PDB file of C-alpha atoms in Angstrom:
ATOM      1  CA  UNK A   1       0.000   0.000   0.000  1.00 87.00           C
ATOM      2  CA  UNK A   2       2.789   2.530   0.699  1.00 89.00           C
ATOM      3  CA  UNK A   3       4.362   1.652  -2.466  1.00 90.00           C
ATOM      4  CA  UNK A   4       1.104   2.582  -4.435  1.00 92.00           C
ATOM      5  CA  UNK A   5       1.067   5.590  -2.595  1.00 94.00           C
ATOM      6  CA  UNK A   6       4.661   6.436  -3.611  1.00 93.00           C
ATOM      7  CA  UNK A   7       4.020   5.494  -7.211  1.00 93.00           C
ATOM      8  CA  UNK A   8       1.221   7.531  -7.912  1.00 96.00           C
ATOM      9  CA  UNK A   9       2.319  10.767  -5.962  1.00 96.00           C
ATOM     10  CA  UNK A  10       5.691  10.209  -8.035  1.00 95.00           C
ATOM     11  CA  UNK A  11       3.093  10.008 -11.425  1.00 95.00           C
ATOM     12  CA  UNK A  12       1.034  12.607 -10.197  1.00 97.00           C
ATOM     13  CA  UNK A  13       4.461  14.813  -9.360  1.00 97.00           C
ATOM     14  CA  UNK A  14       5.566  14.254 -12.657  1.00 96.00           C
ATOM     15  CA  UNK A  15       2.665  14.850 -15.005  1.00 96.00           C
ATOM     16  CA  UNK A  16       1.951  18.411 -12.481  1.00 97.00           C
ATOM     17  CA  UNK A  17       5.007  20.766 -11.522  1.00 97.00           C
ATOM     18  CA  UNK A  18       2.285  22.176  -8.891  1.00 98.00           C
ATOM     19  CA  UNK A  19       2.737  19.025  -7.044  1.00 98.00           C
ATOM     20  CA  UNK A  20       4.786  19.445  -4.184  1.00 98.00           C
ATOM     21  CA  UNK A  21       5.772  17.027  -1.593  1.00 98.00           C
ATOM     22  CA  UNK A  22       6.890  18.135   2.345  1.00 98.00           C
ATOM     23  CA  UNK A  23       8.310  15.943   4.589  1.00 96.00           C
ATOM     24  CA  UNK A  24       8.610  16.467   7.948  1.00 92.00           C
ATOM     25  CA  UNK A  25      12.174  14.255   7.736  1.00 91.00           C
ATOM     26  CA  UNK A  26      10.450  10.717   7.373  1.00 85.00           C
ATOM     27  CA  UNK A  27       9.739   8.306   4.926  1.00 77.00           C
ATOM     28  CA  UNK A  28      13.938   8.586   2.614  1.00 79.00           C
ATOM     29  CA  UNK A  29      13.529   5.308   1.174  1.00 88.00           C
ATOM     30  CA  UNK A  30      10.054   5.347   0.242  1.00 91.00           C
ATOM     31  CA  UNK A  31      10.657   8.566  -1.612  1.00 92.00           C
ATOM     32  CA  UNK A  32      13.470   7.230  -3.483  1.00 91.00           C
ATOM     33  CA  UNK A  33      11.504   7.190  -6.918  1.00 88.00           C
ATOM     34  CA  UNK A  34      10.108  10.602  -6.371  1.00 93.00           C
ATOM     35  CA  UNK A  35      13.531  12.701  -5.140  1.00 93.00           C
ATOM     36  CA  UNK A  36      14.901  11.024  -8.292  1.00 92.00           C
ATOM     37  CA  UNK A  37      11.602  11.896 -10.850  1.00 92.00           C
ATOM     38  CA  UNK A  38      11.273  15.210  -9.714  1.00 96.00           C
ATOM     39  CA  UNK A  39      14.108  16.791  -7.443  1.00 95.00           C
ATOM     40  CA  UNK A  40      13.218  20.307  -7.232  1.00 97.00           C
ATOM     41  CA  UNK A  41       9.177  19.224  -5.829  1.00 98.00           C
ATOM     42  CA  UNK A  42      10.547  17.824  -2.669  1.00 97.00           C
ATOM     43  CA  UNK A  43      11.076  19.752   0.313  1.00 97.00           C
ATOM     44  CA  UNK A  44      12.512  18.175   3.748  1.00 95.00           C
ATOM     45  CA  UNK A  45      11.306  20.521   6.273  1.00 95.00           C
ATOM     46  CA  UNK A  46      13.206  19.164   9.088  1.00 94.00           C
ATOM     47  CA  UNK A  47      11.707  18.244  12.522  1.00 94.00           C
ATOM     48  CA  UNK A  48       9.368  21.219  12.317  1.00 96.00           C
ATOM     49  CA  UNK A  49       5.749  20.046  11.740  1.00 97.00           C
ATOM     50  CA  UNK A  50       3.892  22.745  12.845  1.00 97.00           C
ATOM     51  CA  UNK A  51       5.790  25.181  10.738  1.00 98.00           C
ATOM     52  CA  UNK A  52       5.395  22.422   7.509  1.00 98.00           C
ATOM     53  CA  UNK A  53       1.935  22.672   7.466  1.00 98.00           C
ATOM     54  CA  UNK A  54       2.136  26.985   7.362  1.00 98.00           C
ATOM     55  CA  UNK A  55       4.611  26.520   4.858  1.00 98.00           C
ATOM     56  CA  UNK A  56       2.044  24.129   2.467  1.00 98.00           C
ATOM     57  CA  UNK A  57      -0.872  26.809   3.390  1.00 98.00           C
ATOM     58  CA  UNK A  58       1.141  29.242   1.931  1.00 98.00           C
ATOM     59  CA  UNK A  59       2.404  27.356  -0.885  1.00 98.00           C
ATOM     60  CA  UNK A  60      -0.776  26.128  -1.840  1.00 98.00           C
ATOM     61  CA  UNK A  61      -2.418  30.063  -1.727  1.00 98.00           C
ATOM     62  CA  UNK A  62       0.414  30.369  -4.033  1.00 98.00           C
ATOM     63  CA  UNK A  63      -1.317  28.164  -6.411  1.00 98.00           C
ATOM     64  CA  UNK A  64       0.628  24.792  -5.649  1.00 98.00           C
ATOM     65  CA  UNK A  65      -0.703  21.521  -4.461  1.00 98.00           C
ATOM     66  CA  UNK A  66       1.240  20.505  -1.322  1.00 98.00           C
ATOM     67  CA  UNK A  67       1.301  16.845  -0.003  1.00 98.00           C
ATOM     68  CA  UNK A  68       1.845  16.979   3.737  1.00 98.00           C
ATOM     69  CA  UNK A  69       3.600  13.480   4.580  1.00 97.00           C
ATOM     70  CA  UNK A  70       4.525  12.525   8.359  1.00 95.00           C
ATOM     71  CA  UNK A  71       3.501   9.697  10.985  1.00 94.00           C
ATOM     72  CA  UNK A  72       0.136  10.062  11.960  1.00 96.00           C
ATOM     73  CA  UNK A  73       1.061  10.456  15.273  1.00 95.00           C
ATOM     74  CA  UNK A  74       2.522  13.542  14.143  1.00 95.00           C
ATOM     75  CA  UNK A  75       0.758  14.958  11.336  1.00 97.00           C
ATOM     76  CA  UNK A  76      -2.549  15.368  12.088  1.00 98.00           C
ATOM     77  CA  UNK A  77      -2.184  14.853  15.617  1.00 97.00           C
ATOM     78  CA  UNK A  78       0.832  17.132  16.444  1.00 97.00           C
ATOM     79  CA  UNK A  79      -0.353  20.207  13.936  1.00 98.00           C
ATOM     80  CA  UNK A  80      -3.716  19.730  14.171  1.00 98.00           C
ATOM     81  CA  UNK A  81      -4.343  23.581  15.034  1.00 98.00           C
ATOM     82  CA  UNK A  82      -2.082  24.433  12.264  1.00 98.00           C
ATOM     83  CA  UNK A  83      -4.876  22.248  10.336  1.00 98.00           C
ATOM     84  CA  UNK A  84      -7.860  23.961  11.457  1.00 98.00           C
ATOM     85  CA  UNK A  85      -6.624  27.644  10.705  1.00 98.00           C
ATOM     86  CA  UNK A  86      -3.888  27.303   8.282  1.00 98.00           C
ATOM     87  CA  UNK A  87      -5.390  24.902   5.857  1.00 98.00           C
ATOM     88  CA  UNK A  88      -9.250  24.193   7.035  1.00 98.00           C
ATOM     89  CA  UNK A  89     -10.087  27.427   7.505  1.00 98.00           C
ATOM     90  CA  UNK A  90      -9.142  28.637   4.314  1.00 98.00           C
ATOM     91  CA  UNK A  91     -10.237  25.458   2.561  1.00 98.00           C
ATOM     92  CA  UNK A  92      -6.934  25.101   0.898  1.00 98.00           C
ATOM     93  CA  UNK A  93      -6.276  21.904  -1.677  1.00 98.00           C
ATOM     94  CA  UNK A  94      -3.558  20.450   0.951  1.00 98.00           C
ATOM     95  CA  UNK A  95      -3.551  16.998   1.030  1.00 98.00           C
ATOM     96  CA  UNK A  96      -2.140  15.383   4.701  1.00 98.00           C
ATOM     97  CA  UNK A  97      -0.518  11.718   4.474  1.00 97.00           C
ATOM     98  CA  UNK A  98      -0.641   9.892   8.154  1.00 97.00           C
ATOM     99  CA  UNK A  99       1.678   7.499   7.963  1.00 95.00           C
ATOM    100  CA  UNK A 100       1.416   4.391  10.271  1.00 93.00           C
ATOM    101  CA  UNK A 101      -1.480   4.827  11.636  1.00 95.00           C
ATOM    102  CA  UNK A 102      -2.707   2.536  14.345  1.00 96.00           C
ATOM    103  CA  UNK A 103      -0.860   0.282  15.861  1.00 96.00           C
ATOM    104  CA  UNK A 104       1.466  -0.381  13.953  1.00 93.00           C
ATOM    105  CA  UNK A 105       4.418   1.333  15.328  1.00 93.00           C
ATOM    106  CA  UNK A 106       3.552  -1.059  17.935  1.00 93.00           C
ATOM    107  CA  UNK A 107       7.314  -1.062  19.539  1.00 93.00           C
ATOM    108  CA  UNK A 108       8.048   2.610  19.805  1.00 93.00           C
ATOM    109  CA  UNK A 109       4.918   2.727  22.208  1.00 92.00           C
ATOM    110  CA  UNK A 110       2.261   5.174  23.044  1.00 92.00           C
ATOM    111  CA  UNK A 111       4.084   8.237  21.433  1.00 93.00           C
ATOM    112  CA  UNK A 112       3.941   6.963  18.308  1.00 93.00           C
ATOM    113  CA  UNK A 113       0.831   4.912  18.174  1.00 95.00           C
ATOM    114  CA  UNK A 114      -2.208   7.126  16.442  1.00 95.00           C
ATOM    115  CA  UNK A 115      -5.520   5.761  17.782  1.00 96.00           C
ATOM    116  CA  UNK A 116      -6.956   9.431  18.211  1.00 98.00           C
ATOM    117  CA  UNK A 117      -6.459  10.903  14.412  1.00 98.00           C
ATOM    118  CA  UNK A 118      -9.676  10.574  12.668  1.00 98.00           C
ATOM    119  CA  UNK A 119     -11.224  11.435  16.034  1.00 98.00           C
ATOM    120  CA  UNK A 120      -9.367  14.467  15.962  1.00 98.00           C
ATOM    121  CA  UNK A 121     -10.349  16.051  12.596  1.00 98.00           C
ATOM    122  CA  UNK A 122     -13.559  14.878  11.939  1.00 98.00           C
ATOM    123  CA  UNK A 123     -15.314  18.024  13.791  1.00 98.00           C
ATOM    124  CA  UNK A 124     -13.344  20.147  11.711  1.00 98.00           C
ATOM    125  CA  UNK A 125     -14.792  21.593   8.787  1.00 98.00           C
ATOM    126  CA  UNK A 126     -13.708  21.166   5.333  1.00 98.00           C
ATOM    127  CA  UNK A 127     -11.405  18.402   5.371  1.00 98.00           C
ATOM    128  CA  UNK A 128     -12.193  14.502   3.988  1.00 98.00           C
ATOM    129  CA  UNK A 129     -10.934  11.623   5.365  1.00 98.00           C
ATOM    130  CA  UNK A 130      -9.917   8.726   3.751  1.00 98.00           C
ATOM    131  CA  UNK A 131      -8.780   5.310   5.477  1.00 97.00           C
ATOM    132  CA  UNK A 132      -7.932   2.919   2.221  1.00 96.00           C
ATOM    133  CA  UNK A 133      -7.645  -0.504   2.874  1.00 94.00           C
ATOM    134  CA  UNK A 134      -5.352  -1.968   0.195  1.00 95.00           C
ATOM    135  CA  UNK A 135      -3.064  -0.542  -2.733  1.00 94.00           C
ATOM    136  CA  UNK A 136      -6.305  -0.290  -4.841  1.00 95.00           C
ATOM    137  CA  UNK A 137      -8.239   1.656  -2.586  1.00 96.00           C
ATOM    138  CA  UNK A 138      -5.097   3.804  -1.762  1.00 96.00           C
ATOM    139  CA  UNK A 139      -4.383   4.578  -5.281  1.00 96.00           C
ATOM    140  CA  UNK A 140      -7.935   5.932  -6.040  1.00 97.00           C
ATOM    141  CA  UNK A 141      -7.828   7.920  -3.009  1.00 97.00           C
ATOM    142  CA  UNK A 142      -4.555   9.549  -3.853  1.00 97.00           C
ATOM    143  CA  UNK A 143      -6.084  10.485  -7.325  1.00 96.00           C
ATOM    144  CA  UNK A 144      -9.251  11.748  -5.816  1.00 98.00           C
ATOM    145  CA  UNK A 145      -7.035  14.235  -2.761  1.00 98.00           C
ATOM    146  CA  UNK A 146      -4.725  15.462  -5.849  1.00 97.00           C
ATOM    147  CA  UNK A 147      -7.533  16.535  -7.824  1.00 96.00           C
ATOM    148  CA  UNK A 148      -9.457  17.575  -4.978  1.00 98.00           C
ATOM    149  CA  UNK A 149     -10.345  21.440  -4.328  1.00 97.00           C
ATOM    150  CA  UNK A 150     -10.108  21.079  -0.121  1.00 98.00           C
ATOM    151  CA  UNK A 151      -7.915  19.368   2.012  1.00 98.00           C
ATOM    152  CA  UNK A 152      -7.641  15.885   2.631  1.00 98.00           C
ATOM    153  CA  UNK A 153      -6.562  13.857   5.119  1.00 98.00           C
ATOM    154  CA  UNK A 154      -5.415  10.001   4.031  1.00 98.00           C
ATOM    155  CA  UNK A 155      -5.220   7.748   7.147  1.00 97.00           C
ATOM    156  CA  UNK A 156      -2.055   5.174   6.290  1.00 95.00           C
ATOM    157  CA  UNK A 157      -1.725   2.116   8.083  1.00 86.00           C
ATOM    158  CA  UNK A 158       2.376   1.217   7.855  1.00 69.00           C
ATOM    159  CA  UNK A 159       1.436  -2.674   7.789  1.00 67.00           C
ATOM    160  CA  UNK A 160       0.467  -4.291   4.288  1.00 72.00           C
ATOM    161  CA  UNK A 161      -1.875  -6.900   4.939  1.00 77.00           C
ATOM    162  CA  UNK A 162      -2.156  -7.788   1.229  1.00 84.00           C
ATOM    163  CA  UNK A 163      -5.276  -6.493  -1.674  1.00 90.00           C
ATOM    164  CA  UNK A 164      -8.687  -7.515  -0.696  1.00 93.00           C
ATOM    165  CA  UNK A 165      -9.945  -6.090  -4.104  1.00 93.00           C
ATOM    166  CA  UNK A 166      -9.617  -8.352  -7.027  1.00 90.00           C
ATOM    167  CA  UNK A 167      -9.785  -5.426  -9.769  1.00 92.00           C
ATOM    168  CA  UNK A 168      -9.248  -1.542  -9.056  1.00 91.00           C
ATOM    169  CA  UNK A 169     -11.959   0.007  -7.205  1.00 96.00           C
ATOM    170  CA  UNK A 170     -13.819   2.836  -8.125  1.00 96.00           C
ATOM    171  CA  UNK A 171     -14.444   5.681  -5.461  1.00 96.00           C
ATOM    172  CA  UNK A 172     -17.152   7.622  -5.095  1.00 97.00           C
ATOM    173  CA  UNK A 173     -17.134  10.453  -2.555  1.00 98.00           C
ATOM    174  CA  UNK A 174     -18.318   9.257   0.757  1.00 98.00           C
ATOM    175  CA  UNK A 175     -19.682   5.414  -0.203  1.00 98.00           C
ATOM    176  CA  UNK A 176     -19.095   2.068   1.185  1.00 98.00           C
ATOM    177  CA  UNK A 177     -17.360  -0.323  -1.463  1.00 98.00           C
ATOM    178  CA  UNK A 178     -19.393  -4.262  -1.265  1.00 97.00           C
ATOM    179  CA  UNK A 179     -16.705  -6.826  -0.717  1.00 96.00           C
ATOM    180  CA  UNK A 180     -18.994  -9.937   0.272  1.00 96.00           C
ATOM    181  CA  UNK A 181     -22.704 -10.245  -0.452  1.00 95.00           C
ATOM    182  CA  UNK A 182     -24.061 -13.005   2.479  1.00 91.00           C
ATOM    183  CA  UNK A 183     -27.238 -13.265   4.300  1.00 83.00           C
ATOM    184  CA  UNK A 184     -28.411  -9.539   5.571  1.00 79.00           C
ATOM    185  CA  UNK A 185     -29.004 -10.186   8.839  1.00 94.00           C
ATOM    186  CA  UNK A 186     -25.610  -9.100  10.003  1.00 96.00           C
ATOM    187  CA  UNK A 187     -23.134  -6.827   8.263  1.00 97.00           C
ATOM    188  CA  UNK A 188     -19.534  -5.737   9.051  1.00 98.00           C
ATOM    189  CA  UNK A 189     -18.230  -2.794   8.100  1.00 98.00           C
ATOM    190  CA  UNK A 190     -14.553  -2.077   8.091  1.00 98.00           C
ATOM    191  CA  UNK A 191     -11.608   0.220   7.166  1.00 97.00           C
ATOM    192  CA  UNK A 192      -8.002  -0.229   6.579  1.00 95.00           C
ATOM    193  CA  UNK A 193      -5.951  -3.011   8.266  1.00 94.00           C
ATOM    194  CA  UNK A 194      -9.379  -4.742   9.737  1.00 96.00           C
ATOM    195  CA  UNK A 195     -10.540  -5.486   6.114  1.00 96.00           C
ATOM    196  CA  UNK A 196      -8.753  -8.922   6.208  1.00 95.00           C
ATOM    197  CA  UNK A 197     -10.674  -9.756   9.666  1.00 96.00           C
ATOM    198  CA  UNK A 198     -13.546  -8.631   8.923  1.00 97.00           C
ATOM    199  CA  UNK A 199     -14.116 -10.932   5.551  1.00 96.00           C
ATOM    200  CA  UNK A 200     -12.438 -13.890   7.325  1.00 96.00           C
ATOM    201  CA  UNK A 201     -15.073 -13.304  10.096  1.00 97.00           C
ATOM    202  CA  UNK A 202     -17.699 -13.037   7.204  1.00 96.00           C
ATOM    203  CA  UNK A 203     -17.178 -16.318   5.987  1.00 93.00           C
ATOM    204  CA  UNK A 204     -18.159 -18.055   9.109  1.00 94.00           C
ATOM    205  CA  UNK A 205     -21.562 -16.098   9.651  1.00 94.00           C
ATOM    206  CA  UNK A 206     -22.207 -15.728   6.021  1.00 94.00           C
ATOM    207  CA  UNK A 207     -22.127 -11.873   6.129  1.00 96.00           C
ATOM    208  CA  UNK A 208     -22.334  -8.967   4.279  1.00 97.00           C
ATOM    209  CA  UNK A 209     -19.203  -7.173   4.187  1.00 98.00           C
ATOM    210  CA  UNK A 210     -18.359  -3.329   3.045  1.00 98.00           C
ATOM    211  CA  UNK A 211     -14.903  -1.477   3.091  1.00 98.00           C
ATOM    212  CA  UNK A 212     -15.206   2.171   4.273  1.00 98.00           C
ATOM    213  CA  UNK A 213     -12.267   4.021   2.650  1.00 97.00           C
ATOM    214  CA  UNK A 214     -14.047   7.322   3.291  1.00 97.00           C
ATOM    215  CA  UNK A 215     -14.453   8.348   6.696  1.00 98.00           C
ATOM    216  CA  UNK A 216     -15.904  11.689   6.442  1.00 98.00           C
ATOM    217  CA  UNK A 217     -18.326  12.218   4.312  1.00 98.00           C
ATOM    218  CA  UNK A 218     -20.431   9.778   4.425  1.00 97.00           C
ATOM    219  CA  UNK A 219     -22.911   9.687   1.955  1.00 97.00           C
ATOM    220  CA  UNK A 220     -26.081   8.876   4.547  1.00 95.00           C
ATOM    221  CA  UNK A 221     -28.216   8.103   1.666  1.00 95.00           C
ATOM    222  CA  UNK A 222     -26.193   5.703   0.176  1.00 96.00           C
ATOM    223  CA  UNK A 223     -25.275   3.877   3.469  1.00 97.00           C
ATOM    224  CA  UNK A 224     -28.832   3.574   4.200  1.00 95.00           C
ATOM    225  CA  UNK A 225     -29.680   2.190   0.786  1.00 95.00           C
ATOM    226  CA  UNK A 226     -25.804  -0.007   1.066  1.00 95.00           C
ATOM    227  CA  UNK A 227     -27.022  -1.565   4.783  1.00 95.00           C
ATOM    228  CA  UNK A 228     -30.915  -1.215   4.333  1.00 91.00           C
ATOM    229  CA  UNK A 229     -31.370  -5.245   4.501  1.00 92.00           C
ATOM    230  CA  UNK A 230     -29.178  -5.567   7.444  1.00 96.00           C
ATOM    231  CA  UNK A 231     -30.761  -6.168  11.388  1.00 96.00           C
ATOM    232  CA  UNK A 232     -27.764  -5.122  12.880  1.00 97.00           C
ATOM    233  CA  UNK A 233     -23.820  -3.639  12.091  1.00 98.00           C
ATOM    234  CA  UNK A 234     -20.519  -4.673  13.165  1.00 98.00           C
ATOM    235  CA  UNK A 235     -17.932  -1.890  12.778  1.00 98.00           C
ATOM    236  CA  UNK A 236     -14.213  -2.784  12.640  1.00 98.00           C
ATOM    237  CA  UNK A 237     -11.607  -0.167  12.806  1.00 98.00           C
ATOM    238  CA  UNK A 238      -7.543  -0.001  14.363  1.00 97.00           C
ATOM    239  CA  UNK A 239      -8.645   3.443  15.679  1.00 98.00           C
ATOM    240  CA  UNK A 240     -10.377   4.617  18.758  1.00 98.00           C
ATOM    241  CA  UNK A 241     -13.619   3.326  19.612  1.00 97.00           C
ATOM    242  CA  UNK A 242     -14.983   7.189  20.149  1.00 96.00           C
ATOM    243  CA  UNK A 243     -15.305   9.580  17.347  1.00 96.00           C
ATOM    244  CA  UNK A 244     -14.242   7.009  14.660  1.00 98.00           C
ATOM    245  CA  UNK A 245     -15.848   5.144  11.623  1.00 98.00           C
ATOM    246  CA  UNK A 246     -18.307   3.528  14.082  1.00 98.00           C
ATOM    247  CA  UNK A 247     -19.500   6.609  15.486  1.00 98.00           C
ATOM    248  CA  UNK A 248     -19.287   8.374  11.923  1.00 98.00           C
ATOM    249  CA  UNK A 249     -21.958   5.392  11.148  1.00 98.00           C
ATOM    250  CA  UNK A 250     -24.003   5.880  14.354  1.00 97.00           C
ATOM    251  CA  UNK A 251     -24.634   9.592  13.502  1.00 96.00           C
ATOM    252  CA  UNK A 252     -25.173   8.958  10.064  1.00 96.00           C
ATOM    253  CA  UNK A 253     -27.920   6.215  10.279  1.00 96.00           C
ATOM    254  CA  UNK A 254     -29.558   7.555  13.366  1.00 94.00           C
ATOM    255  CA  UNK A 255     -32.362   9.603  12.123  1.00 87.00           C
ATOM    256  CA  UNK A 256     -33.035   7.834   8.942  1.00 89.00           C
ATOM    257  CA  UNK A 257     -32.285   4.202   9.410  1.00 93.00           C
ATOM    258  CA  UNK A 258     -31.206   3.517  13.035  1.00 95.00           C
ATOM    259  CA  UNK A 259     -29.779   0.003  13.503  1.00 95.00           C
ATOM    260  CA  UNK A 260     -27.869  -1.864  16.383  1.00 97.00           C
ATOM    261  CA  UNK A 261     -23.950  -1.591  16.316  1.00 98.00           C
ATOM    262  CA  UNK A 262     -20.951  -3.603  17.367  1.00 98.00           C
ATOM    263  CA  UNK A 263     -18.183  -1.028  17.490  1.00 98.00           C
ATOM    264  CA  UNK A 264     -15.239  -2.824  17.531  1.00 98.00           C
ATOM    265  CA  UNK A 265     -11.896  -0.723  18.108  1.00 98.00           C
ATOM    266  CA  UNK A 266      -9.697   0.295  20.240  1.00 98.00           C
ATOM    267  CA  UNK A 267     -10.972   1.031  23.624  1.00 97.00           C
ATOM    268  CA  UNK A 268      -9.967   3.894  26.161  1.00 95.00           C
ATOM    269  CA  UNK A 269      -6.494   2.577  27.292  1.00 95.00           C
ATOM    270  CA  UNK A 270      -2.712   2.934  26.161  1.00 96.00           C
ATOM    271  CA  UNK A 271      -0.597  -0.224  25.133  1.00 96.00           C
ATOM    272  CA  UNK A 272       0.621  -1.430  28.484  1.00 94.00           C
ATOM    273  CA  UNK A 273       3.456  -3.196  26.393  1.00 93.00           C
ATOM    274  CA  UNK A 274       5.690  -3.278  23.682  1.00 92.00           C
ATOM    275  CA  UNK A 275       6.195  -5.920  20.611  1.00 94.00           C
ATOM    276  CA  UNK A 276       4.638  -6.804  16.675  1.00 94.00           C
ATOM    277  CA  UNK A 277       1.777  -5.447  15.058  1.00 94.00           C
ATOM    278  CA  UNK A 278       0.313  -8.720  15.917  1.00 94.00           C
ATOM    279  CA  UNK A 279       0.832  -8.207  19.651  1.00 96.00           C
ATOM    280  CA  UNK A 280      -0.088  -5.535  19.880  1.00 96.00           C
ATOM    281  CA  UNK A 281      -3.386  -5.658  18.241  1.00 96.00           C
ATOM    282  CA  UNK A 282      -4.134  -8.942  20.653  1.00 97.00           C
ATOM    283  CA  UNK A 283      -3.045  -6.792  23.613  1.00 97.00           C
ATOM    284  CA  UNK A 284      -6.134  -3.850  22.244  1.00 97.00           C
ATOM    285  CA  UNK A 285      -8.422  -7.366  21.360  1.00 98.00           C
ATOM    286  CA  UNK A 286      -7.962  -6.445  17.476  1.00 97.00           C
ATOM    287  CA  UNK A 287      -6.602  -9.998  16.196  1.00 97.00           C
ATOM    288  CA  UNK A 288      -8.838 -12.124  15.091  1.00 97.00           C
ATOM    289  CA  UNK A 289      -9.795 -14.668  17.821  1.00 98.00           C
ATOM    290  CA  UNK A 290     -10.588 -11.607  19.893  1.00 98.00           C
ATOM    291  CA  UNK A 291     -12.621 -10.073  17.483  1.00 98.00           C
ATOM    292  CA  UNK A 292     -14.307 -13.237  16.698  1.00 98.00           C
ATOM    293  CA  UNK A 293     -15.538 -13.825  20.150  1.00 98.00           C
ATOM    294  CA  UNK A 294     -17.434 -10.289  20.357  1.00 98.00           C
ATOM    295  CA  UNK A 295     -18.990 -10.738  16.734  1.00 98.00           C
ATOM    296  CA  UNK A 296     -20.231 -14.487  16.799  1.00 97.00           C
ATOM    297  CA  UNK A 297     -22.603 -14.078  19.654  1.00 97.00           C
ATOM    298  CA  UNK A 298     -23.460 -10.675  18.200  1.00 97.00           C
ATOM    299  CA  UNK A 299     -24.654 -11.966  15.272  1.00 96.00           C
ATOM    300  CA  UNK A 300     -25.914 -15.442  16.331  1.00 95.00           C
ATOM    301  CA  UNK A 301     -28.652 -13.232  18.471  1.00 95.00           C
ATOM    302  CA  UNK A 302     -29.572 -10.951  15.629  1.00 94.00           C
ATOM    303  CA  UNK A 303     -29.766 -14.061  12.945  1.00 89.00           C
ATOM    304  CA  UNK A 304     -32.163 -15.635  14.871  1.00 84.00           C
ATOM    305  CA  UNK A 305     -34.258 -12.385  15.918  1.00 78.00           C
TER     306      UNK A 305
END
């Protein structure tokens, strides 16, 4: 997934000289291709975040299309004020790359763990979020941000679990994208790393399953007409339980087609230790024999109601 994202930032770099890419001194090697490709569009702006993001405001006034790239524990969490005012409040086309987002940094610790980022922007006005799920999604969400009028925010999980889409999917501005048509009783909906779990999961209870690579908007008449057949949902997410693509779903079904909801995430606690991915998504109850035990009674009560 990160190499799709290099790719077609590198394409999109070289086919517009208004593409710019800032870098908040992360991510040398995966920028190989594009330092190389196009030299004088890449600007290291040291260990200065919060300046970064003023300096891509004011390029992109300027008429340029700025690429903010950092870890997500950084960027948005770190300059999320320079966000809101520099970039938001203007509604400025800068697009904001979150790097490992999650758990994945699972060894560095808390610090560097980003449960809290889609929490933290989605009151903010202006701004989409995008959490894409494979190198598919990811590429069609880096050509939608780049051609985008506003500023984006794309949510990037550091761990490549592999495509879960056979052919490239097609985006369309806050919509779920079908993965597995099953029974309706019970469907899961999931974003980024918890794709893989979720269909695995979905094969046992013969559910639907949808990806959720937008975050904010969501399109609430389109999810209503997406989960319409369903008794219940099962959200999946390697983000905070509050304020992420659960609640987004909560608020967005609740006045026109209120259903029950699993929200399965992380809950309100720090990693208490340090190892893999895969520990550390056991220690938060994110692999899949943890998640398994919450959804199979779940859905066993709402099949049979």
């Amino acid at each position: 997934m990160r190499a799709a994202f290099s790719r077609e930032l590198a394409n999109a770099a070289a086919r517009d000289e208004r593409v710019l890419l800032l870098t908040g001194d992360h991510g040398y090697a995966l920028f190989d291709e594009f330092r190389k490709a196009c030299p004088g569009q890449y600007i290291n702006a040291g260990v200065a975040e919060q300046n970064m993001v003023g300096v891509a405001a004011g390029l992109a006034k300027a008429g340029f299309r700025p690429v903010v790239y950092g870890l997500s524990a950084f960027v948005p969490v770190r300059v999320l004020e320079q966000i809101k005012i520099d970039v938001c409040y203007e509604q400025l086309p800068v697009t904001f790359i979150g790097d490992g987002a999650g758990l994945v940094y699972s060894t560095l610790g808390a610090s560097h763990q980003s449960f809290e980022d889609i929490a933290c922007l989605r009151p903010i006005p202006h701004i989409d979020i995008l959490s894409p799920g494979d190198a598919g999604e990811m590429a069609a969400a880096m050509n939608f941000a780049l051609g985008h009028d506003a500023p984006v925010y794309l949510r990037m999980g550091k761990a490549d679990l592999g495509n879960v889409h056979r052919q490239p999917p097609v985006l369309r501005r806050g919509e779920l994208l079908q993965l597995r048509r099953g029974r309706h009783a019970v469907g899961l909906v999931a974003t980024g790393s918890m794709l893989k779990t979720a269909l695995a999961i979905a094969d046992e209870i013969d559910a639907s399953v949808w990806s959720a690579p937008w975050i904010k908007p969501l399109d609430e008449q389109a999810l209503a007409a997406a989960v319409g057949r369903c008794k219940a949902l099962v959200s999946l997410e390697e983000h905070s339980v509050a304020a992420g693509l659960g609640s987004a779903l909560l608020e967005a079904l609740s006045l026109t087609h209120p259903l029950p909801l699993l929200r399965i995430g992380i809950g309100q606690r720090f990693s208490s230790t340090c190892g893999s991915h895969a520990h550390a998504l056991r220690e938060h109850g994110l692999d899949l024999a943890s998640v398994r035990e919450r959804v199979l009674p779940f859905a066993a009560r709402w099949s049979a109601a």
